[in-house]
Amino acid sequence: MRIFVSALLPAALASAASAQAATLVVDSSSDANLGDCTEAAADCSLCGAINAANAAAGAYLIEFAIPDGDAGFTAATAHWRIEPITALPPLAGVLEINGYSQPGAITNTLAPDQGGSNAVLKIELRGTAQQGLNGLESGLTDFNAQSVIRGLAINRFNSQMFLFGGGAHRVEGCFLGADITGEVAALTGNSLRTIGVRLQGPGAYVIGGYTPAARNLLSGVFRGGAEVGEANLIANGAAAGITVDSCARVRISRNVFRGNRGPAIDNVQGGGSVGSTPNDAGDADIGGNRLQSFPAALGIGTVTATALELLYAVDSAPAIAACPVTVEFFRGEGGQAAEWLASQTITLAQVQTSRSVILPLAVFADDLVVMTATDADGTSSEFGRVGIGEVFAHGFEP
């Protein structure tokens, strides 16, 4: 087995292992269990590399160097396609899979305010006709598994990724549900294969990030993306943008949602899509993300020609929601969240009290403000919303 030693850079794994990781280099798109991973040609598949890493101790890094002559090479897009006929082995231990290591791949370098992405992906993991398969799974056989997945296009699976367990998982710079270009949805219509990332477990999980290279594309067509602070664009999904079922501590922060058939965020208990869940007094109910209460609008305060004051409260008892609680405000569009605007922190002394935030009037093309609440444990609410059309209708008078 060919093993290299390299620095293990992702922060999600920094506390879990030493700063060294053994490297396995995938040089074949074959679905067979090729796990020798030596200097010989075509003796290391993704399936085989995962099995080899799972069977060994210590941290592992899987990289790619598949040649042009490989059967999975697609000349039209100059990328390599891996099509598993059976499920890939679940990721275990401390493992990073880095699609950006394939020659020709480029991470996104555009800042959010520049818009779009100039990322070039070269490794595609594509499902076949079996709708029961997931793309990459982590934590199913090792509750404490810690994985980093970067620079892969994954599509046509039931769930493109299924992350489970109590370990740290990080997903960065991936196209999930789109083709290798990020410009075309891999499947259209009412396909059952609609989930970008399925999370089930206490985490901690990080999907995306605030650096250009970390932003993901999930379930749909990559477009717009010029909003300051944008992390992931979650667009054109056949169900909810993000569904959190049963588990908690799923932090959903600064993402942009467009064109999803269901709600942008759907916290549920026991499966299915239930739509927006009403708040309850004190936030005592249970379910996905503990059914964290969303911020409720109380009214409009001072209004000027350029800004308005929104009055709101988060009805989460201190004994239930860990403080401080972070509230994020977005410009609504089509009923979802099109642009991150501002955030506020609510301290222990301020919970369940009236608060206010100043928002710019100029951005409200849809007369809608949407907002989430995330407690100190990383448990995010669904979107609360308030229409501000009356402000415009009365000449900016409150």
Short mmCIF file of C-alpha atoms in Angstrom, two decimals:
data_model
loop_
_atom_site.label_atom_id
_atom_site.label_comp_id
_atom_site.label_asym_id
_atom_site.label_seq_id
_atom_site.Cartn_x
_atom_site.Cartn_y
_atom_site.Cartn_z
CA MET A 1 0.00 0.00 0.00
CA ARG A 2 1.36 3.40 -0.99
CA ILE A 3 1.26 5.77 1.99
CA PHE A 4 2.36 9.38 2.09
CA VAL A 5 2.48 11.64 5.13
CA SER A 6 1.03 15.13 4.83
CA ALA A 7 -0.40 17.87 7.01
CA LEU A 8 -4.05 17.36 7.94
CA LEU A 9 -5.36 20.89 7.43
CA PRO A 10 -9.15 20.94 8.03
CA ALA A 11 -10.00 22.59 11.32
CA ALA A 12 -12.83 20.15 11.96
CA LEU A 13 -10.28 17.41 12.54
CA ALA A 14 -7.59 19.38 14.32
CA SER A 15 -8.57 18.26 17.78
CA ALA A 16 -9.25 14.67 16.80
CA ALA A 17 -5.92 13.44 15.61
CA SER A 18 -2.29 14.27 15.30
CA ALA A 19 -1.29 16.75 12.61
CA GLN A 20 -0.24 13.88 10.32
CA ALA A 21 -2.40 11.80 7.96
CA ALA A 22 -1.53 8.86 5.73
CA THR A 23 -2.54 9.46 2.09
CA LEU A 24 -4.15 7.03 -0.35
CA VAL A 25 -4.29 8.08 -4.01
CA VAL A 26 -7.27 6.94 -6.11
CA ASP A 27 -6.10 6.21 -9.66
CA SER A 28 -9.14 4.38 -11.06
CA SER A 29 -12.85 5.15 -11.47
CA SER A 30 -13.66 1.45 -11.07
CA ASP A 31 -16.44 0.43 -8.69
CA ALA A 32 -14.42 -2.64 -7.65
CA ASN A 33 -12.72 -2.92 -4.27
CA LEU A 34 -9.20 -1.99 -5.44
CA GLY A 35 -7.37 -1.24 -2.21
CA ASP A 36 -3.70 -2.01 -2.86
CA CYS A 37 -2.99 1.67 -3.59
CA THR A 38 0.61 1.11 -4.64
CA GLU A 39 2.71 2.72 -7.37
CA ALA A 40 1.14 0.29 -9.88
CA ALA A 41 -1.47 1.68 -12.26
CA ALA A 42 -5.23 1.32 -11.65
CA ASP A 43 -4.96 -0.47 -8.30
CA CYS A 44 -6.77 2.07 -6.11
CA SER A 45 -10.49 2.82 -6.46
CA LEU A 46 -12.56 5.07 -4.21
CA CYS A 47 -14.28 1.99 -2.76
CA GLY A 48 -10.95 0.32 -2.11
CA ALA A 49 -9.35 3.42 -0.61
CA ILE A 50 -12.25 3.88 1.82
CA ASN A 51 -12.05 0.24 2.88
CA ALA A 52 -8.27 0.48 3.32
CA ALA A 53 -8.57 3.61 5.44
CA ASN A 54 -11.34 2.09 7.54
CA ALA A 55 -9.27 -0.98 8.26
CA ALA A 56 -6.19 0.95 9.42
CA ALA A 57 -5.50 3.03 12.50
CA GLY A 58 -4.91 6.77 12.44
CA ALA A 59 -6.04 9.61 10.22
CA TYR A 60 -6.24 9.16 6.44
CA LEU A 61 -6.46 11.47 3.44
CA ILE A 62 -7.89 10.19 0.13
CA GLU A 63 -6.68 12.10 -2.95
CA PHE A 64 -7.21 11.57 -6.69
CA ALA A 65 -4.87 11.17 -9.68
CA ILE A 66 -6.98 9.35 -12.27
CA PRO A 67 -5.45 9.34 -15.78
CA ASP A 68 -7.15 10.50 -18.97
CA GLY A 69 -7.19 6.96 -20.33
CA ASP A 70 -9.44 5.72 -17.51
CA ALA A 71 -12.88 4.41 -18.50
CA GLY A 72 -14.58 7.02 -16.33
CA PHE A 73 -13.06 9.98 -18.19
CA THR A 74 -15.70 12.19 -19.86
CA ALA A 75 -14.02 14.12 -22.63
CA ALA A 76 -16.77 16.72 -23.15
CA THR A 77 -16.30 18.12 -19.66
CA ALA A 78 -12.78 16.81 -19.01
CA HIS A 79 -13.75 15.16 -15.74
CA TRP A 80 -13.87 11.68 -14.22
CA ARG A 81 -17.13 9.92 -13.28
CA ILE A 82 -17.39 7.22 -10.61
CA GLU A 83 -20.69 5.28 -10.74
CA PRO A 84 -21.14 2.84 -7.83
CA ILE A 85 -23.40 -0.13 -8.58
CA THR A 86 -23.58 -1.01 -4.88
CA ALA A 87 -23.25 1.26 -1.88
CA LEU A 88 -19.81 2.63 -1.09
CA PRO A 89 -18.41 1.67 2.34
CA PRO A 90 -19.44 4.08 5.11
CA LEU A 91 -16.62 6.39 6.19
CA ALA A 92 -15.12 5.54 9.58
CA GLY A 93 -12.32 6.87 11.74
CA VAL A 94 -10.70 10.20 10.85
CA LEU A 95 -10.86 10.60 7.09
CA GLU A 96 -10.73 13.39 4.51
CA ILE A 97 -11.70 12.94 0.85
CA ASN A 98 -10.30 15.77 -1.28
CA GLY A 99 -11.64 16.00 -4.82
CA TYR A 100 -9.63 19.16 -5.44
CA SER A 101 -6.48 17.03 -5.51
CA GLN A 102 -7.38 15.73 -9.00
CA PRO A 103 -5.23 17.66 -11.51
CA GLY A 104 -7.20 20.47 -13.13
CA ALA A 105 -9.58 21.04 -10.22
CA ILE A 106 -9.77 24.60 -8.89
CA THR A 107 -11.37 25.91 -5.70
CA ASN A 108 -13.69 28.91 -5.84
CA THR A 109 -11.86 32.20 -5.29
CA LEU A 110 -14.71 34.67 -5.76
CA ALA A 111 -15.71 36.57 -2.67
CA PRO A 112 -19.46 36.54 -1.93
CA ASP A 113 -19.92 40.16 -3.01
CA GLN A 114 -18.38 39.27 -6.41
CA GLY A 115 -21.10 36.70 -6.99
CA GLY A 116 -21.14 33.21 -8.44
CA SER A 117 -18.34 30.68 -8.31
CA ASN A 118 -15.31 29.94 -10.46
CA ALA A 119 -14.75 26.50 -8.92
CA VAL A 120 -13.85 23.71 -11.35
CA LEU A 121 -14.60 20.18 -10.13
CA LYS A 122 -13.08 17.11 -11.74
CA ILE A 123 -14.48 14.17 -9.75
CA GLU A 124 -18.17 13.24 -10.07
CA LEU A 125 -19.82 10.58 -7.92
CA ARG A 126 -22.99 9.62 -9.78
CA GLY A 127 -25.81 7.31 -8.73
CA THR A 128 -27.39 4.76 -11.04
CA ALA A 129 -30.97 3.50 -11.24
CA GLN A 130 -31.11 2.14 -7.67
CA GLN A 131 -32.94 4.82 -5.72
CA GLY A 132 -32.13 3.32 -2.32
CA LEU A 133 -28.42 4.17 -2.45
CA ASN A 134 -26.79 7.13 -0.76
CA GLY A 135 -23.67 8.76 -2.17
CA LEU A 136 -21.22 9.09 0.73
CA GLU A 137 -22.16 7.95 4.22
CA SER A 138 -20.19 8.67 7.40
CA GLY A 139 -20.67 7.57 10.98
CA LEU A 140 -23.03 4.65 10.33
CA THR A 141 -20.51 2.03 11.47
CA ASP A 142 -18.42 4.30 13.71
CA PHE A 143 -20.42 6.74 15.84
CA ASN A 144 -17.34 8.85 16.48
CA ALA A 145 -16.19 9.02 12.85
CA GLN A 146 -14.89 12.41 11.74
CA SER A 147 -14.92 13.21 8.06
CA VAL A 148 -14.07 16.07 5.72
CA ILE A 149 -15.44 15.92 2.17
CA ARG A 150 -14.22 18.51 -0.31
CA GLY A 151 -14.47 19.22 -4.01
CA LEU A 152 -16.82 16.47 -5.21
CA ALA A 153 -19.86 16.65 -7.46
CA ILE A 154 -22.34 14.08 -6.10
CA ASN A 155 -25.71 13.50 -7.76
CA ARG A 156 -28.52 11.05 -8.56
CA PHE A 157 -28.49 9.38 -5.13
CA ASN A 158 -31.30 9.24 -2.59
CA SER A 159 -29.13 11.39 -0.30
CA GLN A 160 -25.95 12.75 -1.83
CA MET A 161 -24.40 12.63 1.66
CA PHE A 162 -25.65 11.01 4.85
CA LEU A 163 -23.77 12.15 7.95
CA PHE A 164 -24.45 10.39 11.25
CA GLY A 165 -23.02 10.16 14.74
CA GLY A 166 -21.38 12.40 17.29
CA GLY A 167 -18.13 13.20 15.51
CA ALA A 168 -17.20 16.34 13.59
CA HIS A 169 -18.10 16.29 9.90
CA ARG A 170 -17.30 19.05 7.40
CA VAL A 171 -18.50 19.45 3.79
CA GLU A 172 -16.79 22.12 1.68
CA GLY A 173 -16.73 23.19 -1.95
CA CYS A 174 -19.03 20.43 -3.23
CA PHE A 175 -21.82 20.40 -5.84
CA LEU A 176 -24.63 18.24 -4.43
CA GLY A 177 -27.54 17.43 -6.73
CA ALA A 178 -26.08 19.32 -9.70
CA ASP A 179 -23.91 18.13 -12.59
CA ILE A 180 -20.15 18.59 -12.73
CA THR A 181 -20.50 22.17 -14.02
CA GLY A 182 -22.82 23.27 -11.23
CA GLU A 183 -25.08 24.83 -13.85
CA VAL A 184 -27.59 22.02 -14.51
CA ALA A 185 -29.70 20.04 -12.04
CA ALA A 186 -28.75 16.37 -12.30
CA LEU A 187 -32.39 15.28 -11.99
CA THR A 188 -35.60 17.17 -12.65
CA GLY A 189 -39.23 16.48 -11.84
CA ASN A 190 -40.55 14.57 -8.84
CA SER A 191 -37.61 12.24 -8.35
CA LEU A 192 -37.24 10.62 -4.94
CA ARG A 193 -33.52 11.37 -5.08
CA THR A 194 -33.76 14.89 -3.73
CA ILE A 195 -31.69 15.21 -0.54
CA GLY A 196 -28.44 17.14 -0.68
CA VAL A 197 -27.09 16.41 2.80
CA ARG A 198 -28.94 14.30 5.36
CA LEU A 199 -27.84 14.87 8.95
CA GLN A 200 -28.78 12.47 11.72
CA GLY A 201 -26.98 12.72 15.02
CA PRO A 202 -25.67 15.22 17.55
CA GLY A 203 -22.78 16.45 15.38
CA ALA A 204 -20.95 18.77 15.28
CA TYR A 205 -21.49 19.22 11.55
CA VAL A 206 -20.35 22.12 9.36
CA ILE A 207 -21.77 22.40 5.84
CA GLY A 208 -20.02 25.19 3.95
CA GLY A 209 -18.35 28.19 5.52
CA TYR A 210 -17.57 31.86 5.05
CA THR A 211 -14.51 31.51 2.80
CA PRO A 212 -15.04 31.32 -0.98
CA ALA A 213 -13.52 27.83 -1.22
CA ALA A 214 -15.86 26.44 1.44
CA ARG A 215 -19.19 27.36 -0.14
CA ASN A 216 -21.27 24.46 -1.45
CA LEU A 217 -23.99 24.16 -4.08
CA LEU A 218 -26.87 21.99 -2.86
CA SER A 219 -29.69 20.44 -4.89
CA GLY A 220 -30.26 22.56 -7.92
CA VAL A 221 -28.87 25.10 -10.32
CA PHE A 222 -25.99 27.37 -9.34
CA ARG A 223 -26.78 31.05 -10.25
CA GLY A 224 -26.92 34.76 -8.48
CA GLY A 225 -24.90 34.38 -5.30
CA ALA A 226 -23.75 37.98 -4.96
CA GLU A 227 -25.07 38.48 -1.44
CA VAL A 228 -22.62 39.55 1.23
CA GLY A 229 -22.14 36.82 3.85
CA GLU A 230 -23.55 34.05 1.69
CA ALA A 231 -22.34 30.58 2.65
CA ASN A 232 -24.34 28.00 0.68
CA LEU A 233 -26.94 28.46 -2.06
CA ILE A 234 -29.73 25.92 -1.53
CA ALA A 235 -31.97 26.17 -4.57
CA ASN A 236 -34.65 24.42 -6.64
CA GLY A 237 -34.99 21.34 -4.42
CA ALA A 238 -38.04 19.12 -4.83
CA ALA A 239 -38.77 19.27 -1.08
CA ALA A 240 -37.58 21.45 1.81
CA GLY A 241 -34.25 23.22 1.42
CA ILE A 242 -33.01 21.68 4.69
CA THR A 243 -34.92 19.12 6.75
CA VAL A 244 -33.74 18.39 10.30
CA ASP A 245 -35.39 15.26 11.68
CA SER A 246 -35.11 14.40 15.39
CA CYS A 247 -31.48 15.47 15.89
CA ALA A 248 -30.36 18.82 17.31
CA ARG A 249 -27.38 21.19 17.14
CA VAL A 250 -27.69 21.61 13.36
CA ARG A 251 -26.51 25.19 12.85
CA ILE A 252 -27.99 26.76 9.71
CA SER A 253 -26.39 30.16 9.28
CA ARG A 254 -26.34 32.81 6.53
CA ASN A 255 -27.43 30.46 3.76
CA VAL A 256 -29.50 31.65 0.80
CA PHE A 257 -32.62 29.67 -0.22
CA ARG A 258 -34.41 29.96 -3.56
CA GLY A 259 -37.07 28.03 -5.43
CA ASN A 260 -37.39 25.02 -3.12
CA ARG A 261 -40.83 23.41 -3.26
CA GLY A 262 -41.04 23.01 0.49
CA PRO A 263 -40.08 25.45 3.24
CA ALA A 264 -36.48 26.67 3.30
CA ILE A 265 -35.93 25.00 6.71
CA ASP A 266 -38.21 22.25 7.99
CA ASN A 267 -37.59 20.97 11.54
CA VAL A 268 -39.58 17.76 11.99
CA GLN A 269 -39.96 14.78 14.31
CA GLY A 270 -40.20 11.26 12.93
CA GLY A 271 -39.72 11.83 9.23
CA GLY A 272 -41.58 13.46 6.39
CA SER A 273 -42.09 17.08 5.44
CA VAL A 274 -44.55 18.83 7.72
CA GLY A 275 -44.07 22.46 6.75
CA SER A 276 -43.67 25.34 9.14
CA THR A 277 -44.10 24.39 12.82
CA PRO A 278 -45.82 27.04 14.97
CA ASN A 279 -44.01 28.34 18.03
CA ASP A 280 -45.14 27.13 21.43
CA ALA A 281 -45.03 29.02 24.72
CA GLY A 282 -41.53 28.90 26.19
CA ASP A 283 -40.26 26.60 23.42
CA ALA A 284 -40.90 23.36 25.32
CA ASP A 285 -41.75 21.11 22.34
CA ILE A 286 -39.31 18.57 20.90
CA GLY A 287 -38.25 17.46 17.45
CA GLY A 288 -35.65 18.28 14.84
CA ASN A 289 -33.35 21.01 16.18
CA ARG A 290 -35.48 20.84 19.32
CA LEU A 291 -38.13 22.75 17.31
CA GLN A 292 -36.29 25.90 18.35
CA SER A 293 -38.75 28.81 18.32
CA PHE A 294 -38.25 31.22 15.45
CA PRO A 295 -38.21 35.00 16.01
CA ALA A 296 -41.73 36.43 16.02
CA ALA A 297 -42.37 39.94 14.70
CA LEU A 298 -44.07 42.29 17.16
CA GLY A 299 -44.42 45.29 14.87
CA ILE A 300 -42.67 48.13 13.11
CA GLY A 301 -41.03 50.95 15.05
CA THR A 302 -39.35 54.01 13.62
CA VAL A 303 -39.40 54.29 9.82
CA THR A 304 -37.31 56.68 7.73
CA ALA A 305 -36.83 57.05 3.98
CA THR A 306 -33.95 54.58 4.09
CA ALA A 307 -34.47 52.26 7.05
CA LEU A 308 -37.04 50.71 9.34
CA GLU A 309 -37.00 49.39 12.88
CA LEU A 310 -38.37 45.87 13.27
CA LEU A 311 -39.60 44.82 16.71
CA TYR A 312 -39.35 41.11 17.51
CA ALA A 313 -38.93 38.54 20.29
CA VAL A 314 -37.68 34.96 20.64
CA ASP A 315 -39.89 33.03 23.06
CA SER A 316 -37.34 30.47 24.27
CA ALA A 317 -37.07 29.97 28.02
CA PRO A 318 -33.49 30.27 29.39
CA ALA A 319 -33.70 26.74 30.77
CA ILE A 320 -34.35 25.39 27.26
CA ALA A 321 -32.36 27.44 24.76
CA ALA A 322 -28.67 27.86 25.55
CA CYS A 323 -27.71 31.53 25.60
CA PRO A 324 -26.61 33.65 23.89
CA VAL A 325 -29.10 33.25 21.03
CA THR A 326 -28.15 34.63 17.62
CA VAL A 327 -30.92 36.06 15.44
CA GLU A 328 -30.26 36.48 11.70
CA PHE A 329 -32.33 38.63 9.35
CA PHE A 330 -32.76 38.12 5.60
CA ARG A 331 -34.50 39.76 2.69
CA GLY A 332 -37.32 37.44 1.72
CA GLU A 333 -38.06 36.55 -1.88
CA GLY A 334 -40.61 34.05 -3.11
CA GLY A 335 -41.24 33.11 0.51
CA GLN A 336 -37.61 32.11 1.10
CA ALA A 337 -34.34 33.81 2.11
CA ALA A 338 -32.60 35.66 -0.71
CA GLU A 339 -30.06 37.85 1.09
CA TRP A 340 -28.50 37.94 4.55
CA LEU A 341 -28.87 41.39 6.09
CA ALA A 342 -27.88 41.46 9.75
CA SER A 343 -27.55 39.51 12.98
CA GLN A 344 -28.08 40.27 16.66
CA THR A 345 -27.10 38.47 19.83
CA ILE A 346 -29.58 37.98 22.66
CA THR A 347 -28.04 37.49 26.09
CA LEU A 348 -29.50 35.51 28.95
CA ALA A 349 -30.97 38.67 30.48
CA GLN A 350 -32.63 39.61 27.17
CA VAL A 351 -34.40 36.38 26.18
CA GLN A 352 -38.21 36.49 25.92
CA THR A 353 -38.13 40.28 25.82
CA SER A 354 -38.92 42.73 23.02
CA ARG A 355 -35.91 43.55 20.85
CA SER A 356 -35.42 45.75 17.79
CA VAL A 357 -33.18 45.82 14.72
CA ILE A 358 -32.62 48.50 12.05
CA LEU A 359 -32.89 47.17 8.49
CA PRO A 360 -32.40 48.99 5.16
CA LEU A 361 -35.61 49.65 3.22
CA ALA A 362 -33.99 49.62 -0.21
CA VAL A 363 -33.46 45.84 -0.34
CA PHE A 364 -37.06 44.74 0.16
CA ALA A 365 -38.22 43.92 -3.36
CA ASP A 366 -40.69 41.37 -1.98
CA ASP A 367 -41.80 43.35 1.10
CA LEU A 368 -40.75 40.43 3.29
CA VAL A 369 -38.32 39.94 6.17
CA VAL A 370 -37.44 36.39 7.26
CA MET A 371 -35.41 35.53 10.33
CA THR A 372 -33.96 32.59 12.26
CA ALA A 373 -32.83 32.02 15.84
CA THR A 374 -29.82 29.83 16.72
CA ASP A 375 -28.92 29.08 20.32
CA ALA A 376 -25.39 28.71 21.71
CA ASP A 377 -25.49 24.93 21.10
CA GLY A 378 -25.92 25.56 17.37
CA THR A 379 -29.63 24.67 17.23
CA SER A 380 -31.33 26.69 14.47
CA SER A 381 -35.00 27.46 14.06
CA GLU A 382 -37.16 27.49 10.98
CA PHE A 383 -37.77 30.89 9.39
CA GLY A 384 -40.09 33.38 11.00
CA ARG A 385 -41.42 36.01 8.63
CA VAL A 386 -43.13 39.36 8.54
CA GLY A 387 -44.53 41.34 5.62
CA ILE A 388 -43.68 45.02 5.57
CA GLY A 389 -45.92 45.99 2.65
CA GLU A 390 -47.98 48.29 4.84
CA VAL A 391 -44.91 50.43 5.42
CA PHE A 392 -44.61 51.09 1.71
CA ALA A 393 -48.35 51.50 1.25
CA HIS A 394 -48.52 54.39 3.71
CA GLY A 395 -45.61 56.41 2.39
CA PHE A 396 -43.06 55.12 4.91
CA GLU A 397 -45.26 56.12 7.84
CA PRO A 398 -45.47 53.62 10.73
#
